[in-house]
Short mmCIF file of C-alpha atoms and ligand atoms in Angstrom, two decimals:
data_model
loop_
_atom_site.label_atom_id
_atom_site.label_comp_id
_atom_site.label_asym_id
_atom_site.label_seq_id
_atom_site.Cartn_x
_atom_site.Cartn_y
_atom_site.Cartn_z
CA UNK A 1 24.44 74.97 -69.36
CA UNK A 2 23.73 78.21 -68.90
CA UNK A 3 21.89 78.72 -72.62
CA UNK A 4 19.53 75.97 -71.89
CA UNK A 5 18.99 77.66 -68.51
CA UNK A 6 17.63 80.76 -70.18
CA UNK A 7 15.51 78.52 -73.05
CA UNK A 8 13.90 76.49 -70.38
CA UNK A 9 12.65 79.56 -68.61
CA UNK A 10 11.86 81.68 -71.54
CA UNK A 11 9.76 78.74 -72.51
CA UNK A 12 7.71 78.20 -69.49
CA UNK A 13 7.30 82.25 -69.24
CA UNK A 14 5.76 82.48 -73.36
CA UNK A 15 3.58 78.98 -72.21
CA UNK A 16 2.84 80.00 -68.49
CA UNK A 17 -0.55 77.48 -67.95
CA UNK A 18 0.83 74.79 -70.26
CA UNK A 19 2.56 71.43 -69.85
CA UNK A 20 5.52 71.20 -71.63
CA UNK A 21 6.72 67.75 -71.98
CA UNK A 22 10.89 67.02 -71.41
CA UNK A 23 10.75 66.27 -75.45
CA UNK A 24 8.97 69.37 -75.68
CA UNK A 25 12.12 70.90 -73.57
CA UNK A 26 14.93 69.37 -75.32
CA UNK A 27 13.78 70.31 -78.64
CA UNK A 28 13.54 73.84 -77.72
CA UNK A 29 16.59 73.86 -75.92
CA UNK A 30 18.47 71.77 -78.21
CA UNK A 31 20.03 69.04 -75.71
CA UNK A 32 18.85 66.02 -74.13
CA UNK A 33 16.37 64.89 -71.91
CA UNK A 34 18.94 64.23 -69.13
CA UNK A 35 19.55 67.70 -69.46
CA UNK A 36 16.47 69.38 -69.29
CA UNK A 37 15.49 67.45 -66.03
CA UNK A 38 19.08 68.10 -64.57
CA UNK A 39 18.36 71.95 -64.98
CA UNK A 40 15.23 71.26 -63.80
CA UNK A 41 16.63 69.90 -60.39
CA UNK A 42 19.08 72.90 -60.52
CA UNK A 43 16.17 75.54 -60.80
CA UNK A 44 14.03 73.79 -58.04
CA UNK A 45 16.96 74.47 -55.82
CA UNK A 46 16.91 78.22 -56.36
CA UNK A 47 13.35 78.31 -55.60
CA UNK A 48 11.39 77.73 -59.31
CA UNK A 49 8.23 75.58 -58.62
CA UNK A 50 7.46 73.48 -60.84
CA UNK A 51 4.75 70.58 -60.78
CA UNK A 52 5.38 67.53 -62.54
CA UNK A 53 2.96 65.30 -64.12
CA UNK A 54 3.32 61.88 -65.73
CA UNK A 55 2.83 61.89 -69.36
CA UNK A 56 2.48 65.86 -69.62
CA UNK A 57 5.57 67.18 -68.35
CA UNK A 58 6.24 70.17 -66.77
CA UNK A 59 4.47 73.38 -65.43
CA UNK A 60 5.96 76.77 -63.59
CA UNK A 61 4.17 77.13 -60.52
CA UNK A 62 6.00 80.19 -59.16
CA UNK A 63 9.31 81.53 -59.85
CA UNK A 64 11.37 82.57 -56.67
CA UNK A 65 10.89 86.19 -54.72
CA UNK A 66 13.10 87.34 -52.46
CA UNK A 67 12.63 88.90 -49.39
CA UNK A 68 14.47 92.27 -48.63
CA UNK A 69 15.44 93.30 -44.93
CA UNK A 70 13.52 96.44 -45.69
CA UNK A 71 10.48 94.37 -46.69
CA UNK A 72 10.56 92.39 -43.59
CA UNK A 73 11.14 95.24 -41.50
CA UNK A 74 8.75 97.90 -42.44
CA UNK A 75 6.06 97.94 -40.27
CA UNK A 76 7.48 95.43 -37.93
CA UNK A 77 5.43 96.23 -34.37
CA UNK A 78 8.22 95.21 -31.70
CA UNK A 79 10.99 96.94 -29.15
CA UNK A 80 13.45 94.52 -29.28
CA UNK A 81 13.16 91.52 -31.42
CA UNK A 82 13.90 92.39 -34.75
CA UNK A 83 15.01 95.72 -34.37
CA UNK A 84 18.34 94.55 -35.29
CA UNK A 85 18.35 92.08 -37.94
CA UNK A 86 21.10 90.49 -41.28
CA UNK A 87 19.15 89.89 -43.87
CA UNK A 88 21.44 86.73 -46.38
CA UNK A 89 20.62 85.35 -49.67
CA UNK A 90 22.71 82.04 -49.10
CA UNK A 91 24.43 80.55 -45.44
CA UNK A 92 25.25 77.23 -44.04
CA UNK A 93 23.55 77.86 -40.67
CA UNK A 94 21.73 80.91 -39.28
CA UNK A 95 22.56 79.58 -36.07
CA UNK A 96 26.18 79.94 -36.44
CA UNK A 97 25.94 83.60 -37.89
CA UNK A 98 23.91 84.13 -35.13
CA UNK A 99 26.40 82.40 -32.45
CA UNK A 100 29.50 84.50 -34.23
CA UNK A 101 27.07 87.81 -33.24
CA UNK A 102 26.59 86.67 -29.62
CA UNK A 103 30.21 86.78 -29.08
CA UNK A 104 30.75 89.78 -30.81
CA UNK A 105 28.22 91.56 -28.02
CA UNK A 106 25.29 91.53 -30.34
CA UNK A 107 22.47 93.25 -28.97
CA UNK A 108 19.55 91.19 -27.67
CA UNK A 109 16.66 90.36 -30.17
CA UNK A 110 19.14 90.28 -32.92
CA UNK A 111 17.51 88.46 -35.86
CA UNK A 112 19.33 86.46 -38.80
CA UNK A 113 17.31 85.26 -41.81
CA UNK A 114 18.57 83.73 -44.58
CA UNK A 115 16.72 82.72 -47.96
CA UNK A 116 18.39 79.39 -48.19
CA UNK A 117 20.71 77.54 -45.44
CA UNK A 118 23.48 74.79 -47.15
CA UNK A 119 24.31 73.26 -44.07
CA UNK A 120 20.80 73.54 -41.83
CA UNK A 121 20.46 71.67 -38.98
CA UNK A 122 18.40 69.88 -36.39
CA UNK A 123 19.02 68.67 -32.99
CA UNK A 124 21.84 66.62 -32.31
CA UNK A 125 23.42 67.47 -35.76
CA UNK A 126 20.21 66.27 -37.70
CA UNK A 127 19.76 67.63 -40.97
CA UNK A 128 17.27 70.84 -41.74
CA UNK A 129 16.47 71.05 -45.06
CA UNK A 130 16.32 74.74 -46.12
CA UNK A 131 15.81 75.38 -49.97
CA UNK A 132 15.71 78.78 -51.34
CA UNK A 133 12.98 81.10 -51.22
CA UNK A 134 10.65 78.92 -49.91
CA UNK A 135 10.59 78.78 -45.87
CA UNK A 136 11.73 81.13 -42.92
CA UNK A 137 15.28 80.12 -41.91
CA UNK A 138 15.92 82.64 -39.20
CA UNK A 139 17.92 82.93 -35.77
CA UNK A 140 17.10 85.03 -32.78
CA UNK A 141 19.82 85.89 -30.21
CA UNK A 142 18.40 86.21 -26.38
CA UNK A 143 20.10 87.07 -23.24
CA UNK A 144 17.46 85.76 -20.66
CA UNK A 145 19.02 86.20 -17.57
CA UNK A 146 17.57 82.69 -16.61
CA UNK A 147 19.37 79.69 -14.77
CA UNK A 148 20.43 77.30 -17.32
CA UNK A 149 18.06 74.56 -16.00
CA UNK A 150 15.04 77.13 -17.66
CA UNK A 151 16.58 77.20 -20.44
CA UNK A 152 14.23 74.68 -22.37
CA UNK A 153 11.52 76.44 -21.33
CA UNK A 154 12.33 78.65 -24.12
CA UNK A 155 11.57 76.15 -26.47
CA UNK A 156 8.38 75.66 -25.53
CA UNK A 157 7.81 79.39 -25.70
CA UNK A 158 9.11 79.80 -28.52
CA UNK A 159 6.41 77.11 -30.06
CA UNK A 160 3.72 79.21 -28.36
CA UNK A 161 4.43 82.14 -30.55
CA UNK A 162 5.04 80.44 -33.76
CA UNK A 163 1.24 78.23 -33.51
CA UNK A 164 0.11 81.89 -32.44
CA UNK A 165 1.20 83.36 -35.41
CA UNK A 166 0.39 80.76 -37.90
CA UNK A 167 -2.93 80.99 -37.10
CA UNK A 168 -3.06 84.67 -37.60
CA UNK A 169 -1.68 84.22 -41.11
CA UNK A 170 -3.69 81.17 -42.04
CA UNK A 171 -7.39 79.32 -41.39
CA UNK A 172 -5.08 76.50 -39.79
CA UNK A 173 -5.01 74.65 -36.83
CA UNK A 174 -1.67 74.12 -35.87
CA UNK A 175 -0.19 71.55 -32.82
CA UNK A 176 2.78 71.50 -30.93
CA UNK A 177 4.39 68.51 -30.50
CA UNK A 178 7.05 67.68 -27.69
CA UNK A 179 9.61 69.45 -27.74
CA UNK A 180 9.94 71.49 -30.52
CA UNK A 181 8.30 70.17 -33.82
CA UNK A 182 5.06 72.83 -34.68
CA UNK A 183 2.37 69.62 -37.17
CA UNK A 184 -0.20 70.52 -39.07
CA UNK A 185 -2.51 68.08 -39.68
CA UNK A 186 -0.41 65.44 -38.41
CA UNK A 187 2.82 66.85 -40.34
CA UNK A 188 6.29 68.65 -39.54
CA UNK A 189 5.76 72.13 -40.75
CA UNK A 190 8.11 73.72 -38.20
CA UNK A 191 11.08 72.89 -36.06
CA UNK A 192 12.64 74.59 -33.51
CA UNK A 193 16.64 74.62 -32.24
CA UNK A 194 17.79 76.36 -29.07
CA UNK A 195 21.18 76.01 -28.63
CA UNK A 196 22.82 78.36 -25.57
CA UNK A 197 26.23 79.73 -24.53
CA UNK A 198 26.98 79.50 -21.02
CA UNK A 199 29.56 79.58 -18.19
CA UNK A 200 29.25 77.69 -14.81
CA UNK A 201 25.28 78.42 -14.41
CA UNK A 202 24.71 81.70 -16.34
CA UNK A 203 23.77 82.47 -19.41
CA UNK A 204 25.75 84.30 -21.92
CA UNK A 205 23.54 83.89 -24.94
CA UNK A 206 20.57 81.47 -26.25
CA UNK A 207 20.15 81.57 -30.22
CA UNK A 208 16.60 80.53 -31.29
CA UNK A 209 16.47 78.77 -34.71
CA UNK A 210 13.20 78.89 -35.98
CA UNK A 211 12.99 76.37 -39.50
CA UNK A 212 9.74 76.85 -41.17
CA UNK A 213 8.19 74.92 -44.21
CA UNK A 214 5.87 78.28 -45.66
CA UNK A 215 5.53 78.23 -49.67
CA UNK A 216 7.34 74.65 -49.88
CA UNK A 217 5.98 72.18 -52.53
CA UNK A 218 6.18 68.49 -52.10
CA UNK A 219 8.84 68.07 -54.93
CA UNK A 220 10.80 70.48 -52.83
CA UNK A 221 11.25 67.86 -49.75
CA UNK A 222 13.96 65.22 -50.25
CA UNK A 223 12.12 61.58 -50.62
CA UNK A 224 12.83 60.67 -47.18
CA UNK A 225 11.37 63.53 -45.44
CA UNK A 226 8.22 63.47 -48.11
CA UNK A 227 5.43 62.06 -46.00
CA UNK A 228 5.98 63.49 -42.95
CA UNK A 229 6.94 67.17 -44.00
CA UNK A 230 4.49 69.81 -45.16
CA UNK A 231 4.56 73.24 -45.84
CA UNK A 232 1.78 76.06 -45.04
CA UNK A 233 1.32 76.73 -48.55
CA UNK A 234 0.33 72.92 -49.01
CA UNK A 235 -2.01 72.68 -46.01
CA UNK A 236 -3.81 76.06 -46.75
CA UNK A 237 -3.76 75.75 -50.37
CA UNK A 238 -2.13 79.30 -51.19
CA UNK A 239 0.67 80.98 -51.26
CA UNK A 240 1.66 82.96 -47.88
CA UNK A 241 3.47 86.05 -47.83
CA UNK A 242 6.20 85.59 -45.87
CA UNK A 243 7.82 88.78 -44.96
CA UNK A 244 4.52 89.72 -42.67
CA UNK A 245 4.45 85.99 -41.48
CA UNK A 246 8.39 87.36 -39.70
CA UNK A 247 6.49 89.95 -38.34
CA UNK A 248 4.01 88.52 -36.77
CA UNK A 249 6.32 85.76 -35.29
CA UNK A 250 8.37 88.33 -33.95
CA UNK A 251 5.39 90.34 -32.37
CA UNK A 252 4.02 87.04 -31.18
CA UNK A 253 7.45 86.26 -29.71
CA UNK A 254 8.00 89.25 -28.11
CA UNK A 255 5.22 89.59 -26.08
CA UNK A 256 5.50 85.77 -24.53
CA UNK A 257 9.01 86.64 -23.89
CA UNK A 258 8.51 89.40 -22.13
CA UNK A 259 5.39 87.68 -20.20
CA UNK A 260 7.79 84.96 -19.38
CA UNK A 261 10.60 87.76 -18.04
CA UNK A 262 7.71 89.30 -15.54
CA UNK A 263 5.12 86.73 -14.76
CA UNK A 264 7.24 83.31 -15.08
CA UNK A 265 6.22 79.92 -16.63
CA UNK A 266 3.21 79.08 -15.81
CA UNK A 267 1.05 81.81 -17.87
CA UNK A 268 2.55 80.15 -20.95
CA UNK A 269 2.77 76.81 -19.26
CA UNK A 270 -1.15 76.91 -19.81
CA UNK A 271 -0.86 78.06 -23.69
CA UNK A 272 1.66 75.66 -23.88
CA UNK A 273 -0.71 72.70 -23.00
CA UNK A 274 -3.82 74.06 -24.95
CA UNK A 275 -1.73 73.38 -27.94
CA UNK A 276 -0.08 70.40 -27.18
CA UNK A 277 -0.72 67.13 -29.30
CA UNK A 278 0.69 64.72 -27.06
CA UNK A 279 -0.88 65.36 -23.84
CA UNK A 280 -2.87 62.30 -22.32
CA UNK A 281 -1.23 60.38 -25.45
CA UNK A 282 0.30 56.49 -25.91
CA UNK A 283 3.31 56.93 -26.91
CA UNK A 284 6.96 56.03 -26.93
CA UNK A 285 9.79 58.50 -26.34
CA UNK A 286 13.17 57.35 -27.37
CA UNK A 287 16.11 58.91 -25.44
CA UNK A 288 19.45 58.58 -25.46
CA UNK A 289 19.45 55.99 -22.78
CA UNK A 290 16.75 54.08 -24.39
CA UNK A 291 12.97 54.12 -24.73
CA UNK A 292 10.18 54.68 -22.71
CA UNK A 293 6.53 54.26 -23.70
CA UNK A 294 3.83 55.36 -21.95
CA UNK A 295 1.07 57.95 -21.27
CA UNK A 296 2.06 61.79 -21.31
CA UNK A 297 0.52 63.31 -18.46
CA UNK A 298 2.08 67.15 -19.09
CA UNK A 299 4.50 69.02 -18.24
CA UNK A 300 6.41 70.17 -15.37
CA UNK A 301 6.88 73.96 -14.68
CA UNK A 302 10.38 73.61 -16.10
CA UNK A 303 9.09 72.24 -19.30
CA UNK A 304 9.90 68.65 -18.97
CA UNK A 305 7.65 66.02 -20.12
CA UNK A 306 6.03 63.58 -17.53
CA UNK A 307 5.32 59.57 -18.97
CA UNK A 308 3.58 57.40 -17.17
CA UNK A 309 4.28 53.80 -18.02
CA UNK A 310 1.84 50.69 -17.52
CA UNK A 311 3.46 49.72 -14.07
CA UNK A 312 2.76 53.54 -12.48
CA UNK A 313 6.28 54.81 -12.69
CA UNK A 314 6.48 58.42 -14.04
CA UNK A 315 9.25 59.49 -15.34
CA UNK A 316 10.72 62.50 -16.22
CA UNK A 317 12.13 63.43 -19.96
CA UNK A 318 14.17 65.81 -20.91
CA UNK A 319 15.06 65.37 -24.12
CA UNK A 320 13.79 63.07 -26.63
CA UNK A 321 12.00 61.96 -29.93
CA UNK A 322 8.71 61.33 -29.55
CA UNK A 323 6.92 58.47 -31.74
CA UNK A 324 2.73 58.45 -31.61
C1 LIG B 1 14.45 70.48 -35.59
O1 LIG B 1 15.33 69.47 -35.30
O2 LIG B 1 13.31 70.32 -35.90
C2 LIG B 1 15.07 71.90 -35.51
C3 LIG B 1 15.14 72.57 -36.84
C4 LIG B 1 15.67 73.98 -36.71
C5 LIG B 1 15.97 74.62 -38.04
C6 LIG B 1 16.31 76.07 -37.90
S1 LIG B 1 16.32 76.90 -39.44
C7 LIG B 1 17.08 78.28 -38.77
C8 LIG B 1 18.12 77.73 -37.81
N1 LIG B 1 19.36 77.46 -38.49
C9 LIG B 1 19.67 76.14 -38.47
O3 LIG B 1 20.70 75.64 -38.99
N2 LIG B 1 18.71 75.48 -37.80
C10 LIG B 1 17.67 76.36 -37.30
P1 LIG B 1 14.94 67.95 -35.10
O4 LIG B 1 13.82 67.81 -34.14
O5 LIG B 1 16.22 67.27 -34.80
O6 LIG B 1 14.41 67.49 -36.50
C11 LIG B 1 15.25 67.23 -37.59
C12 LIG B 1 14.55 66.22 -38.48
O7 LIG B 1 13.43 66.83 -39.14
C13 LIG B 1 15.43 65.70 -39.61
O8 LIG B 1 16.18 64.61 -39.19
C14 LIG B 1 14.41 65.34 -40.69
O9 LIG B 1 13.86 64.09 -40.44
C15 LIG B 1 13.31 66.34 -40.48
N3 LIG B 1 13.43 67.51 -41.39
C16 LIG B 1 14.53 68.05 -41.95
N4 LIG B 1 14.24 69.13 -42.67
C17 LIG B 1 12.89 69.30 -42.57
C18 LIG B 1 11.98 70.25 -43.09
N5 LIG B 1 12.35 71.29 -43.85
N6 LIG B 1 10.68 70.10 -42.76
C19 LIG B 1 10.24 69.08 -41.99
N7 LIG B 1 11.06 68.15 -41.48
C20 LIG B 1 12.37 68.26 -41.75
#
């Protein structure tokens, strides 16, 4: 395995701009073509790029760079978020690193980043897909001291600050969708998980898992999340450095949170809605108890979302998946 490993990328480094066909492949290597594409699949999931097209074959797009904490760090303009931060090649979850850290008195603004998550997830035990080198998988541990009801207002801060920062790193024009998905051009190129310790009505901790699609190529989604994932590297049509694209999240971050701490809400309540996709929308929100379609009409100060359906009724969301 590991021989035709080193043939297949010794021949895509002497033939960088080329096609090489799977024949091509498997006579270099000297195995079949079951093999070659099996490798293939194994190299995609450390982070090789490859694009694939019928009747050619195969061509390198990028092989994987790593980040370093160092990297991410230098430079990084912030007094709390950040300042702390594990840096990990492989994990199942940042969030549970960063949960483990909470309870072992981690200091606020304590950041975990991984380069690939095996066991990612999404709200209510979804799926996040997380392949190597090609996203930010990171965690950030808060203490807000913030009644519990607030707590999803963090969410929608947190959204603020990533839009904010994508469109300092890139010409796009990124949306927020209710609650937590970030869409470019009608696409998931961010999610975002908060998930919070607590006893009676205080805090303890709130982790902040930030999941975003940056150098991602199509072949790197799994079919079933293919047409309605996209990466920043796909919309803007280059690469993106990602170790600056942490900093500026962080800075972003850390200035709304700290907003939020003094002034409240309702500055970033405003932000909040100048980004929003949804607002003044058809649509249908499907909740645990069922579904509800009607017309957004905002959000209230505590970051819920208001429907109006066709009879007049409003009613009042608090968590749900939202279908345009
Ligand atoms: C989310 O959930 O969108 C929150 C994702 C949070 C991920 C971060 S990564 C760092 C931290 N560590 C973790 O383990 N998680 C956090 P939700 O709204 O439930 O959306 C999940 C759905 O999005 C899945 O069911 C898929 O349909 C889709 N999906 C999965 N992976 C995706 C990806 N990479 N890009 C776009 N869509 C994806």
């Amino acid at each position: 395995q590991s021989g035709i490993r080193k043939k297949l990328i010794e021949a895509f480094t002497n033939n960088e701009n080329e096609y090489l066909s799977g024949q091509k492949l498997a006579d270099i290597a000297g195995c079949s073509r079951t093999a070659i594409w099996k490798q293939i699949e194994e190299l995609r999931k450390e982070g090789f790029q490859f694009q694939a097209v019928r009747r050619k074959g195969y061509k390198i797009v990028s092989i994987p760079t790593a980040m370093t904490a160092d990297k991410i760090t230098l430079g990084l303009k912030t007094e709390i978020f950040g300042r702390n931060l594990y840096y990990y090649d492989s994990v199942e979850s940042t969030q549970k690193i960063a949960s483990k850290l909470a309870n072992e008195a981690a200091e606020e603004g304590t950041v975990v980043i991984s380069e690939e998550q095996t066991a990612g997830r999404g709200r209510m035990d979804r799926k996040w897909h997380s392949p190597k080198h090609t996203g930010i998988w990171m965690s950030i541990l808060l203490r807000p001291k913030i009644p519990i009801s607030k707590a999803p207002q963090l969410t929608l801060i947190t959204a603020v600050g990533v839009v904010q920062a994508i469109e300092e790193a890139t010409e796009l024009l990124p949306q927020i969708k209710w609650p937590n998905d970030i869409m470019v051009n009608g696409k998931k190129i961010t999610g975002i998980l908060t998930e919070l310790q607590a006893e009676a009505d205080s805090i303890h901790s709130v982790i902040i898992g930030i999941g975003m699609n940056v150098n991602t190529l199509e072949a790197d989604f799994p079919e079933e999340i293919r047409r309605t994932a996209s990466s920043l590297s796909i919309e803007a049509g280059r690469t993106i450095g990602r170790e600056e694209l942490i900093r500026t999240i962080l800075e972003k971050l850390e200035k709304l949170y700290l907003l939020y701490l003094t002034k409240g809400f309702l500055p970033i309540k405003l932000m909040w809605e100048s980004y929003a996709i949804s607002i003044g929308k058809q649509i249908i929100a499907r909740t645990i108890t069922g579904e509800i379609s009607g017309k957004t009409i905002g959000i209230t100060e505590d970051g819920v979302l208001l429907i109006e359906d066709s009879a007049g009724v409003i009613h009042h969301i608090y968590s749900a998946d939202i279908k345009m």
